[in-house]
mmCIF file of C-alpha atoms (C1' of nucleotides) in Angstrom:
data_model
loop_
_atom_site.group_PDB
_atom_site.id
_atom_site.type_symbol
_atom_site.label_atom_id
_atom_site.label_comp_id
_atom_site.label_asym_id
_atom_site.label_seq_id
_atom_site.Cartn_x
_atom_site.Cartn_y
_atom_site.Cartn_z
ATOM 1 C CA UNK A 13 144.110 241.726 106.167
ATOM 2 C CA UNK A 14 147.937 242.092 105.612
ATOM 3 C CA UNK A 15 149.292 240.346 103.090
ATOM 4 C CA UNK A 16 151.994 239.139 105.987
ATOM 5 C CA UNK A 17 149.334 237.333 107.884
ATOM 6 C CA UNK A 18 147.875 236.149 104.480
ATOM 7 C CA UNK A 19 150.454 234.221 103.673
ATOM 8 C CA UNK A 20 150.226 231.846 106.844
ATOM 9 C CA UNK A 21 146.734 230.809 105.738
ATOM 10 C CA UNK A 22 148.374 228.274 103.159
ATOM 11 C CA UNK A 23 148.164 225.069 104.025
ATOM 12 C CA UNK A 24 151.135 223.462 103.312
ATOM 13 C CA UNK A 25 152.871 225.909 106.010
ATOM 14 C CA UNK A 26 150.783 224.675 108.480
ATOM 15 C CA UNK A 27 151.936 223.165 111.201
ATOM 16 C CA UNK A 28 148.805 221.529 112.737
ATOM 17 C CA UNK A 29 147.853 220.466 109.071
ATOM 18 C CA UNK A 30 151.345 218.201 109.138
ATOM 19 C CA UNK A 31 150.819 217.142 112.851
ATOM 20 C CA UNK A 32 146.972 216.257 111.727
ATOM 21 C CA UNK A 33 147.834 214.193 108.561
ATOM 22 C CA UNK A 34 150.551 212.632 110.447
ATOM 23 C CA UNK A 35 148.543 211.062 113.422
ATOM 24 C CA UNK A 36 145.582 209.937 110.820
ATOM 25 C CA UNK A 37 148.141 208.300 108.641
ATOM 26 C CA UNK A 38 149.705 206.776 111.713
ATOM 27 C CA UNK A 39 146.427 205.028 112.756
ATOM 28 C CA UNK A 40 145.929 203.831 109.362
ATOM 29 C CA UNK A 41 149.523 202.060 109.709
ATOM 30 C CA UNK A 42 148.145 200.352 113.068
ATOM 31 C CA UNK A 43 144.951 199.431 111.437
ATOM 32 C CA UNK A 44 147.274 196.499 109.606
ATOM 33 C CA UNK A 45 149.158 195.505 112.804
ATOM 34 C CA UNK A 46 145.915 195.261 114.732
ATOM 35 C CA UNK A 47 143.593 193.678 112.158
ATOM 36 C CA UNK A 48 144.946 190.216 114.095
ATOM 37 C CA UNK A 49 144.172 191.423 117.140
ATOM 38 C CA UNK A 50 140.845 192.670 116.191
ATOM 39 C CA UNK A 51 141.036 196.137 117.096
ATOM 40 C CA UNK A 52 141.475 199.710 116.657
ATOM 41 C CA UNK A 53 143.646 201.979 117.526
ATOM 42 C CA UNK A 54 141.437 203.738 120.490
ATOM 43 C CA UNK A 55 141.062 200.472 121.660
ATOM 44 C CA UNK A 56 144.511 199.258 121.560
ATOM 45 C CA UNK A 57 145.478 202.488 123.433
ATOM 46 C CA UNK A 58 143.156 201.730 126.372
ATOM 47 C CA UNK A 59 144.319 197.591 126.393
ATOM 48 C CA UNK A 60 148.126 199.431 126.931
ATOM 49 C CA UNK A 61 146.654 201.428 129.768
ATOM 50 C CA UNK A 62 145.285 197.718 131.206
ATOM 51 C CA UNK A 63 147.926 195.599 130.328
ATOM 52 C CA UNK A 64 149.758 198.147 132.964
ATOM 53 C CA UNK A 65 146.784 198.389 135.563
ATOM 54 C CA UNK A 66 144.720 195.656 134.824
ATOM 55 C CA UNK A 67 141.699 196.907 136.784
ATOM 56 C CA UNK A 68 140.839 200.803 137.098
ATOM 57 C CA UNK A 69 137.364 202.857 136.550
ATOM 58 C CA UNK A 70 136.604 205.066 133.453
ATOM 59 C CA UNK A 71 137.552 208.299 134.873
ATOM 60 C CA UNK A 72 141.049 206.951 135.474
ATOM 61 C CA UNK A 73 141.200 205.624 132.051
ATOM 62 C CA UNK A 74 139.821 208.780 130.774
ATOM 63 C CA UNK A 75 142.751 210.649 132.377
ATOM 64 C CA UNK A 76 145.375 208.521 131.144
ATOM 65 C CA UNK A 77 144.372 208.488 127.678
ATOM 66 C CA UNK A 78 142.560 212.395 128.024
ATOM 67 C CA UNK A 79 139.164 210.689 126.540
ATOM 68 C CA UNK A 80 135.903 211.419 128.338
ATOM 69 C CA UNK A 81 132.964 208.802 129.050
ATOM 70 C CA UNK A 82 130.973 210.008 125.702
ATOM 71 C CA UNK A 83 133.969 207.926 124.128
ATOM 72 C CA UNK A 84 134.392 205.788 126.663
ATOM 73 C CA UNK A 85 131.330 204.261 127.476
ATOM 74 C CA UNK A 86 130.701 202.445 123.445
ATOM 75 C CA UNK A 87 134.361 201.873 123.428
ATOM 76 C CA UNK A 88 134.484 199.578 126.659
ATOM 77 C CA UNK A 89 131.539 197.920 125.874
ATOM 78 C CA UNK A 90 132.774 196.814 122.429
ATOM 79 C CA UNK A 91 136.305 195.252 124.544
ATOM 80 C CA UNK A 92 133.649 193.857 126.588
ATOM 81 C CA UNK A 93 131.347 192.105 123.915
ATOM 82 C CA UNK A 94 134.918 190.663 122.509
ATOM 83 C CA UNK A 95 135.172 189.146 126.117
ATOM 84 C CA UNK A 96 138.591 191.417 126.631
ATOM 85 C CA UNK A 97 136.821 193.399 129.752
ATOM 86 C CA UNK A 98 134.480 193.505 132.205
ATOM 87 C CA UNK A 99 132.185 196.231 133.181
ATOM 88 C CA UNK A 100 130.866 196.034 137.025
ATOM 89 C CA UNK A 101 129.524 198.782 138.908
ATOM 90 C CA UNK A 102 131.403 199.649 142.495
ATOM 91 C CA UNK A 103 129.970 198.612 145.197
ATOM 92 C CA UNK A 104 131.180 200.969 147.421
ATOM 93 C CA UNK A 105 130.074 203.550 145.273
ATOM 94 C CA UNK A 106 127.701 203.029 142.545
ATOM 95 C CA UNK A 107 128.487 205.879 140.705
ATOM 96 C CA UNK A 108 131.836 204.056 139.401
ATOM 97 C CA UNK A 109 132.109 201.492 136.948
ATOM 98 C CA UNK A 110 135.728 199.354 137.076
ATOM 99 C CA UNK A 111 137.011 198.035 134.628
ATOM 100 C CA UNK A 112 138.997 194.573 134.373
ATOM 101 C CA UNK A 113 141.341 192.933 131.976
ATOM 102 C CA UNK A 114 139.663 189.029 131.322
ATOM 103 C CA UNK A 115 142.145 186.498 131.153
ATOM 104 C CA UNK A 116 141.863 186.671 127.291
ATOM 105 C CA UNK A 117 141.957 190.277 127.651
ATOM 106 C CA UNK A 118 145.334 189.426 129.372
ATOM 107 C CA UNK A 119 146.019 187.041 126.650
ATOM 108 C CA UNK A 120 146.176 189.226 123.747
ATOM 109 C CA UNK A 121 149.138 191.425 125.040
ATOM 110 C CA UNK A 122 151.492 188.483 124.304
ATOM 111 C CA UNK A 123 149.999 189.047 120.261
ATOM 112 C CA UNK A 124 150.391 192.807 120.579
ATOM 113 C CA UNK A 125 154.737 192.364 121.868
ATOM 114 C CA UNK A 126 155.914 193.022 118.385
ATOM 115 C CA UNK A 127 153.739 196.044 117.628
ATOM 116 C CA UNK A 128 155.926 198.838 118.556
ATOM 117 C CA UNK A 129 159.061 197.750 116.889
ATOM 118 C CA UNK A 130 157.021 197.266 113.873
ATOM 119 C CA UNK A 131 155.871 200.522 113.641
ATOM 120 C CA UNK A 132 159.313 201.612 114.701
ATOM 121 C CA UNK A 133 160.493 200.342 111.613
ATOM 122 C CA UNK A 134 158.077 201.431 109.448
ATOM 123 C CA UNK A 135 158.478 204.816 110.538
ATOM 124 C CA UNK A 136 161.887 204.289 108.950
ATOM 125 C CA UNK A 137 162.767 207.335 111.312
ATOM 126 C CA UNK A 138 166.084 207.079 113.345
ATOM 127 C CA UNK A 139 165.173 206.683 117.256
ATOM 128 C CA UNK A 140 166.245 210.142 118.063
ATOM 129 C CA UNK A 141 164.780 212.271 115.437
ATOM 130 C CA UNK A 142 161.492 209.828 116.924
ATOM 131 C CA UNK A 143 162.379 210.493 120.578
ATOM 132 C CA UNK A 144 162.745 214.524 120.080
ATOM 133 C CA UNK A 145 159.511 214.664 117.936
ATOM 134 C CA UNK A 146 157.920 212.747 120.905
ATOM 135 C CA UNK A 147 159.877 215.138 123.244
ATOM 136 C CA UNK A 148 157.642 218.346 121.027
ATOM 137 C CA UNK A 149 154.858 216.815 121.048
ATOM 138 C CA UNK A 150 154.588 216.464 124.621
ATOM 139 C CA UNK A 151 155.640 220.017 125.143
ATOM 140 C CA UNK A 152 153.258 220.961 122.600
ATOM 141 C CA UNK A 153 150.038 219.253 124.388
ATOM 142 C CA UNK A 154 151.263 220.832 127.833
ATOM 143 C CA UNK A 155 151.546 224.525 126.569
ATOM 144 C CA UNK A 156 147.745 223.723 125.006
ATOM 145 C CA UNK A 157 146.693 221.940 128.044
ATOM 146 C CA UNK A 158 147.793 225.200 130.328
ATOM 147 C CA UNK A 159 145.420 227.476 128.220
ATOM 148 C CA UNK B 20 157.428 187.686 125.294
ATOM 149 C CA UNK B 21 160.576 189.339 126.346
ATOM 150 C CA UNK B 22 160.815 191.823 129.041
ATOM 151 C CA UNK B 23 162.708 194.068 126.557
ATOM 152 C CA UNK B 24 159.707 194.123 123.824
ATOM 153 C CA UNK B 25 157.236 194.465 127.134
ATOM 154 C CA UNK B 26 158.992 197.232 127.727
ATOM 155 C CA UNK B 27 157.635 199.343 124.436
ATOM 156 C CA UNK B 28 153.644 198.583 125.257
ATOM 157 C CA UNK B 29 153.669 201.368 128.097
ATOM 158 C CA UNK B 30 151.448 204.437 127.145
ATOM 159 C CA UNK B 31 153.519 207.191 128.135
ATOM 160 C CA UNK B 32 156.057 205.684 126.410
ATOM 161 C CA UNK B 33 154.854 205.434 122.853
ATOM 162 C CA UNK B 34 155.589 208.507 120.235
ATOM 163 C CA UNK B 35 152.050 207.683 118.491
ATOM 164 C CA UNK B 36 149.860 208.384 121.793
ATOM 165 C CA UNK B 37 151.842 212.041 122.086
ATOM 166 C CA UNK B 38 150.924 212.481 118.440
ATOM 167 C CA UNK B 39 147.848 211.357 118.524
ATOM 168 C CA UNK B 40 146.861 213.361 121.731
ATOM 169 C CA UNK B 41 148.744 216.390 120.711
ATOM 170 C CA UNK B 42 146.847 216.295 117.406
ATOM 171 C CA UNK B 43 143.369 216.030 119.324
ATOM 172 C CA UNK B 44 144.580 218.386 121.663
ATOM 173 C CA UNK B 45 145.229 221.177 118.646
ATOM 174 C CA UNK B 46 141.709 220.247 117.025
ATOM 175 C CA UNK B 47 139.963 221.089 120.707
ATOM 176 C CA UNK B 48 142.285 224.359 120.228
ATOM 177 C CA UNK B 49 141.058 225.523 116.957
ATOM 178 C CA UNK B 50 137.562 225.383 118.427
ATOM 179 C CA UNK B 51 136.959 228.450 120.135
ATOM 180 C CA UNK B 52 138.848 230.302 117.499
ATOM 181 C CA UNK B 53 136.841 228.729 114.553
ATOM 182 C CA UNK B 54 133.774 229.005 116.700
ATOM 183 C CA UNK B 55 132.758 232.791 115.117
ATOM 184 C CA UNK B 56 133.602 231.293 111.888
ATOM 185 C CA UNK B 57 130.952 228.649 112.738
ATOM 186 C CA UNK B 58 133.255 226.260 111.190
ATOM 187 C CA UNK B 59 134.920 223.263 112.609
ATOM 188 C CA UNK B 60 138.747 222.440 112.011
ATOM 189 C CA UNK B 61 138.629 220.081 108.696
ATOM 190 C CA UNK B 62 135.709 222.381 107.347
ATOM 191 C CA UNK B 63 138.501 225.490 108.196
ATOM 192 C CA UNK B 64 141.199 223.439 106.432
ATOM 193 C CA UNK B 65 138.306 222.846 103.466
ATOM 194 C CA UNK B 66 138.177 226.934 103.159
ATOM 195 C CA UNK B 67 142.609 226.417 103.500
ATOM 196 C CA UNK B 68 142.543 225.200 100.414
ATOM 197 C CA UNK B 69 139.819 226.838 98.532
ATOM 198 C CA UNK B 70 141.317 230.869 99.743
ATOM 199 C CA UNK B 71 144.188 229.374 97.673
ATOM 200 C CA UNK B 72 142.343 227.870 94.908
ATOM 201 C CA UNK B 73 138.556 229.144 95.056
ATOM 202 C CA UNK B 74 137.757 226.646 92.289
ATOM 203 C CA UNK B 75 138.466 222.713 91.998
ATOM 204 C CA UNK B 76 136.877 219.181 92.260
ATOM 205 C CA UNK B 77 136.622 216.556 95.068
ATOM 206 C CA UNK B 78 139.061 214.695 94.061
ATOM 207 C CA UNK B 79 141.650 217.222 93.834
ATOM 208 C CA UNK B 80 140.795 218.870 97.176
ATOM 209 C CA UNK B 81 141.182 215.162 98.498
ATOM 210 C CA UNK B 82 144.344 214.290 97.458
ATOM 211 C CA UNK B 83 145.592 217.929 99.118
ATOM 212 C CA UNK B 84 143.685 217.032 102.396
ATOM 213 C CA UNK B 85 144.403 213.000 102.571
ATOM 214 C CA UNK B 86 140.404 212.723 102.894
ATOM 215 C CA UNK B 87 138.584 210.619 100.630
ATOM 216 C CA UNK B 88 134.729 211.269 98.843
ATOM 217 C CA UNK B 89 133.508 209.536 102.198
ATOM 218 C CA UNK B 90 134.350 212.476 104.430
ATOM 219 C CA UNK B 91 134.629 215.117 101.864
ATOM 220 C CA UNK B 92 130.950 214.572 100.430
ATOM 221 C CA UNK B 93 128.986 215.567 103.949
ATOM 222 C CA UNK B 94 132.238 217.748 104.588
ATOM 223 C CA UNK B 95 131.107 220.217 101.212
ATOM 224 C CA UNK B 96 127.095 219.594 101.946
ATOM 225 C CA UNK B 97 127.508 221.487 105.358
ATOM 226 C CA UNK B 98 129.954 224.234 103.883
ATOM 227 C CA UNK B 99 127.680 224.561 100.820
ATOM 228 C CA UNK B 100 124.509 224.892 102.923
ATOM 229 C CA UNK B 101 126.265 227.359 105.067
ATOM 230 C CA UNK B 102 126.336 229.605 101.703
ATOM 231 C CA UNK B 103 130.232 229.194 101.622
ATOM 232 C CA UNK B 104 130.418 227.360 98.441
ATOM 233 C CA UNK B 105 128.990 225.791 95.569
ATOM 234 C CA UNK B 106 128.347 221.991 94.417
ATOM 235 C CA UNK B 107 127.758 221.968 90.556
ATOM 236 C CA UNK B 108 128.567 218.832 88.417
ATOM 237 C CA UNK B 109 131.060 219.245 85.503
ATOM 238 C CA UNK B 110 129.507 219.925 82.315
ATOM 239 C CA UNK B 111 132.360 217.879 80.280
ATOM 240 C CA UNK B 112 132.968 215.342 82.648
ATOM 241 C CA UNK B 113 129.424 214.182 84.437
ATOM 242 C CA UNK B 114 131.212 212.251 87.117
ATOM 243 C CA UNK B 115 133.144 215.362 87.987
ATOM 244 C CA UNK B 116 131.490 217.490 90.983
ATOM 245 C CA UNK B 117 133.355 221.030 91.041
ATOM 246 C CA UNK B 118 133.810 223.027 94.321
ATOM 247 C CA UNK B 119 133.344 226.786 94.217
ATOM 248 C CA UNK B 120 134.367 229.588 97.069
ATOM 249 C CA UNK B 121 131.055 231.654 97.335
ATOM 250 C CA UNK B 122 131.314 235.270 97.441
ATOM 251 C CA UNK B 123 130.878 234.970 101.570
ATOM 252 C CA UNK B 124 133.388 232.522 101.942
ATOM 253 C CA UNK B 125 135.645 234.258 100.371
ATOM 254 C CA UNK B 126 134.937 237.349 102.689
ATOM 255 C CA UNK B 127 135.381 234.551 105.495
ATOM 256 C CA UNK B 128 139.017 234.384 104.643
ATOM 257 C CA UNK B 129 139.062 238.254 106.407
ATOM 258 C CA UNK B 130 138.146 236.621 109.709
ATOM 259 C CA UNK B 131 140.288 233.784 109.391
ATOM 260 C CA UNK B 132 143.714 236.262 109.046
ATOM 261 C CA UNK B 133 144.053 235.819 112.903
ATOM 262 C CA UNK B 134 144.119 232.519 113.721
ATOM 263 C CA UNK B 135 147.253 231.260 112.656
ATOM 264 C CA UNK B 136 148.779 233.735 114.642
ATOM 265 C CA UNK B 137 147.066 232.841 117.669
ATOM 266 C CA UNK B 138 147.137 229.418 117.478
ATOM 267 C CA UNK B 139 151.212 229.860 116.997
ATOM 268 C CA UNK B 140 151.209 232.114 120.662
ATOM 269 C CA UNK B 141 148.812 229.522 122.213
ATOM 270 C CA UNK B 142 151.606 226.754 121.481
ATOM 271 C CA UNK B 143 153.907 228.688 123.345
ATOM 272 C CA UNK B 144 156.772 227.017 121.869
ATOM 273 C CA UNK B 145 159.773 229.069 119.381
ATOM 274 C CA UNK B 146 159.270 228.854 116.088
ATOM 275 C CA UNK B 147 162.275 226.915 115.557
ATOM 276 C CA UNK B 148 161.119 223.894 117.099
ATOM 277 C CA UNK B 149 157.945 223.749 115.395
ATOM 278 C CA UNK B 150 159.327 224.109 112.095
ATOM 279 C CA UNK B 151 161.575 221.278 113.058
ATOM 280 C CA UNK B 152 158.378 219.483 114.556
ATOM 281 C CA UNK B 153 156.500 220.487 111.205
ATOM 282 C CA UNK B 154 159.423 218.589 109.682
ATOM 283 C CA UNK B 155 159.845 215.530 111.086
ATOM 284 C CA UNK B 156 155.926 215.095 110.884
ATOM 285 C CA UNK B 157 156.142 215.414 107.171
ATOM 286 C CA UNK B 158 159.025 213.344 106.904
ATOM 287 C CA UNK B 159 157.144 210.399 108.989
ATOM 288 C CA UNK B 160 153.797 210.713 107.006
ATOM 289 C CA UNK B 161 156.502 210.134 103.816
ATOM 290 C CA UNK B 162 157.632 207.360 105.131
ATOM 291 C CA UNK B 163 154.395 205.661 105.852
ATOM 292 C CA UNK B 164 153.198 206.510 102.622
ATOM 293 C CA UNK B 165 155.797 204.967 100.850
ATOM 294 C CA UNK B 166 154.616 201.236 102.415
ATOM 295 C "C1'" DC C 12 132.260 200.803 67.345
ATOM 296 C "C1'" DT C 13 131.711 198.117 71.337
ATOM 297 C "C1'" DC C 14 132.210 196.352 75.656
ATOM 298 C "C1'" DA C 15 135.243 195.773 79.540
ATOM 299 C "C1'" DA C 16 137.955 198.382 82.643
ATOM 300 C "C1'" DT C 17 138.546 202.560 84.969
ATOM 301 C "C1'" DT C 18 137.216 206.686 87.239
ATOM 302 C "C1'" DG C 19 134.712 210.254 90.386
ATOM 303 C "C1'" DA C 20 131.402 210.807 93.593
ATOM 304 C "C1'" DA C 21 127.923 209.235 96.625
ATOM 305 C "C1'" DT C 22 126.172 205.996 99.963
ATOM 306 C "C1'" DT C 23 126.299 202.799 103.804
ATOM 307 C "C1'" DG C 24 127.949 201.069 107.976
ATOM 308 C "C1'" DT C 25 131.142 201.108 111.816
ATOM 309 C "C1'" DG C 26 133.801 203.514 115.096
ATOM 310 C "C1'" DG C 27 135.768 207.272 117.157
ATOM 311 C "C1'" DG C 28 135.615 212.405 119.655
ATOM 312 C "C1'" DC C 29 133.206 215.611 122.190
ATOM 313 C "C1'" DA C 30 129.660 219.031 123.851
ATOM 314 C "C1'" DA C 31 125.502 219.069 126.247
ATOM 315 C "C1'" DT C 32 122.418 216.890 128.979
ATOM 316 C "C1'" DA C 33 120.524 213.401 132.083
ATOM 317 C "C1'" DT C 34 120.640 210.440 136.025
ATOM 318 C "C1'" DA C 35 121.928 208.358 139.956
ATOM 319 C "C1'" DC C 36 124.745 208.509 143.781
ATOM 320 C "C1'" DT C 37 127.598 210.801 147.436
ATOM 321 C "C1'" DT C 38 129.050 214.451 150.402
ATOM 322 C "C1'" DC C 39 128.720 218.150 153.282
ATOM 323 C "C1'" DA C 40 127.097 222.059 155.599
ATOM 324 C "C1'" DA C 41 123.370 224.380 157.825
ATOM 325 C "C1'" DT D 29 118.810 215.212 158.830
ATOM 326 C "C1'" DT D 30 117.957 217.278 154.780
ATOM 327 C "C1'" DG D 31 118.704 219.680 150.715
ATOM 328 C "C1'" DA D 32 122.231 221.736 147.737
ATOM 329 C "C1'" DA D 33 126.389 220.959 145.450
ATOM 330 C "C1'" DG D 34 129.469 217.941 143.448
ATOM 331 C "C1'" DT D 35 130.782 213.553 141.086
ATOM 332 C "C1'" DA D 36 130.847 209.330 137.825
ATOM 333 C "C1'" DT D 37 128.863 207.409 134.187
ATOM 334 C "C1'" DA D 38 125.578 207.127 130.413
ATOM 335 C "C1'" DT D 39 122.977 209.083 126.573
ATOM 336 C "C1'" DT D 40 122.120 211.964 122.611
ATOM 337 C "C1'" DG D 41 123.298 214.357 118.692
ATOM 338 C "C1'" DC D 42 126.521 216.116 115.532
ATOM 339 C "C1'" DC D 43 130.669 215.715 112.945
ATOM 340 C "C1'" DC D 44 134.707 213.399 111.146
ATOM 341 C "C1'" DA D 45 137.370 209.135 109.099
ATOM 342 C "C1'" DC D 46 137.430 205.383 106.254
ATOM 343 C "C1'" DA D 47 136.422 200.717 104.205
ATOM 344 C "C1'" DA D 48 133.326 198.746 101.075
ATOM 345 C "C1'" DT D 49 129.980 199.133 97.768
ATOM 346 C "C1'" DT D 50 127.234 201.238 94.136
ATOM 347 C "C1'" DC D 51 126.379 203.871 90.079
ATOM 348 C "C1'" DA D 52 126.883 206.617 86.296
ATOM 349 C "C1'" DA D 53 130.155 208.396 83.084
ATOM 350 C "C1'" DT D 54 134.288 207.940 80.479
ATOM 351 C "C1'" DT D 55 138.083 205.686 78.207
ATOM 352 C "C1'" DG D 56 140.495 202.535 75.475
ATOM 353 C "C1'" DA D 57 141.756 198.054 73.469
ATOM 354 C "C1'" DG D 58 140.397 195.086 70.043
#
DNA sequence: CTCAATTGAATTGTGGGCAATATACTTCAA
DNA sequence: TTGAAGTATATTGCCCACAATTCAATTGAG
């Protein structure tokens, strides 16, 4: 091993360490915001996705938020035993399962309005050092994705 | 609600979803390329730390990865019954559990020499913006922290 | 010196992620 | 029309993440 590719086996150079820590020590900031709302962050991500499209299956809300059904599946039914969703089966075709907002489930984005300026400001972050880091991040997943 | 706060609760809008994907994205990355090393990515950042600094305790490898005892205990059960290191209680300080780099996982460090390298190419991106993207996600993790 | 407070690790319980597999349903071509 | 291939979801099993709790060991104030 040369002692040039050595030296970028230390984790504090580490890219994907920082971009790691960062998103688990973003979630843990939601976990405050949400605790009203009663849930996590996986499950606040797929009540944006309905609060949009209040009715889709799981494969469309696996390909929005780039989850499969292994996570899906327990997830939805937890928003479901809160009464947020429902779960039906299509009729057309029984394979699919759609998913609807409930009217509480449609009730609760009114709670979740002042979310994303509050993390804004926590972030403490000006909004274009934010937007750019979004911008890499993005670029980032698509190189990844291409593979 | 206003339309303007509304606004912010679309998905593809939100800098924590691209995090939080492209940090889930990078962990499905490292998996072929730790998959000779038969280790997964936090076990790989684990042996990071301990190529550095073959011997400490679970604390102090905690407070370098942000994990606590709860993921770190299991974590160092599966590494040390892969033969990669040792679990031995401190002799001064009973409460103490040291962490020690085996002989083989120190040789594992050989086969690790690549990865960073390839991981870098996979991202397809110039180094200068993901130093800059390094940057800005320490610099947001610091600011969390700090609440 | 003693006992209350603190500390380090482990355990428990809940909730993601995801690969691999299973199952039921649908489609399509021979 | 039938059987093979493809599709959508669910299940299982393993691993991480973390809050809350427990427990033993240590420390320190009085």
């Amino acid at each position: 091993m040369s002692a040039e590719h050595e030296d970028y086996l230390v984790l504090e150079k580490q890219l994907c360490f920082s971009l790691y820590s960062a998103s688990h020590k973003l979630v843990r900031s939601y976990r405050l915001l949400l605790e009203p709302l009663d849930l996590t962050y996986p499950q606040y991500l797929a009540m944006l996705v309905l609060w949009q499209q209040p009715e889709l299956n799981v494969k469309e809300l696996g390909e929005k938020l780039y989850l499969d059904s292994g996570t899906l599946t327990p997830l939805l039914k937890r928003l479901e035993s809160k009464g947020l969703v429902s779960r039906t089966r299509s009729v057309q075709d029984e394979r699919v399962v759609q998913i609807r907002l409930t009217e509480q489930g449609k009730a609760l984005k009114t709670q979740a309005s002042h979310i994303p300026m509050a993390i804004f400001q926590q972030s403490g972050l000006p909004l274009e050092q934010l937007l750019q880091l979004k911008h890499s991040c993005d670029l980032l997943f698509k190189q990844l994705e291409a593979l």
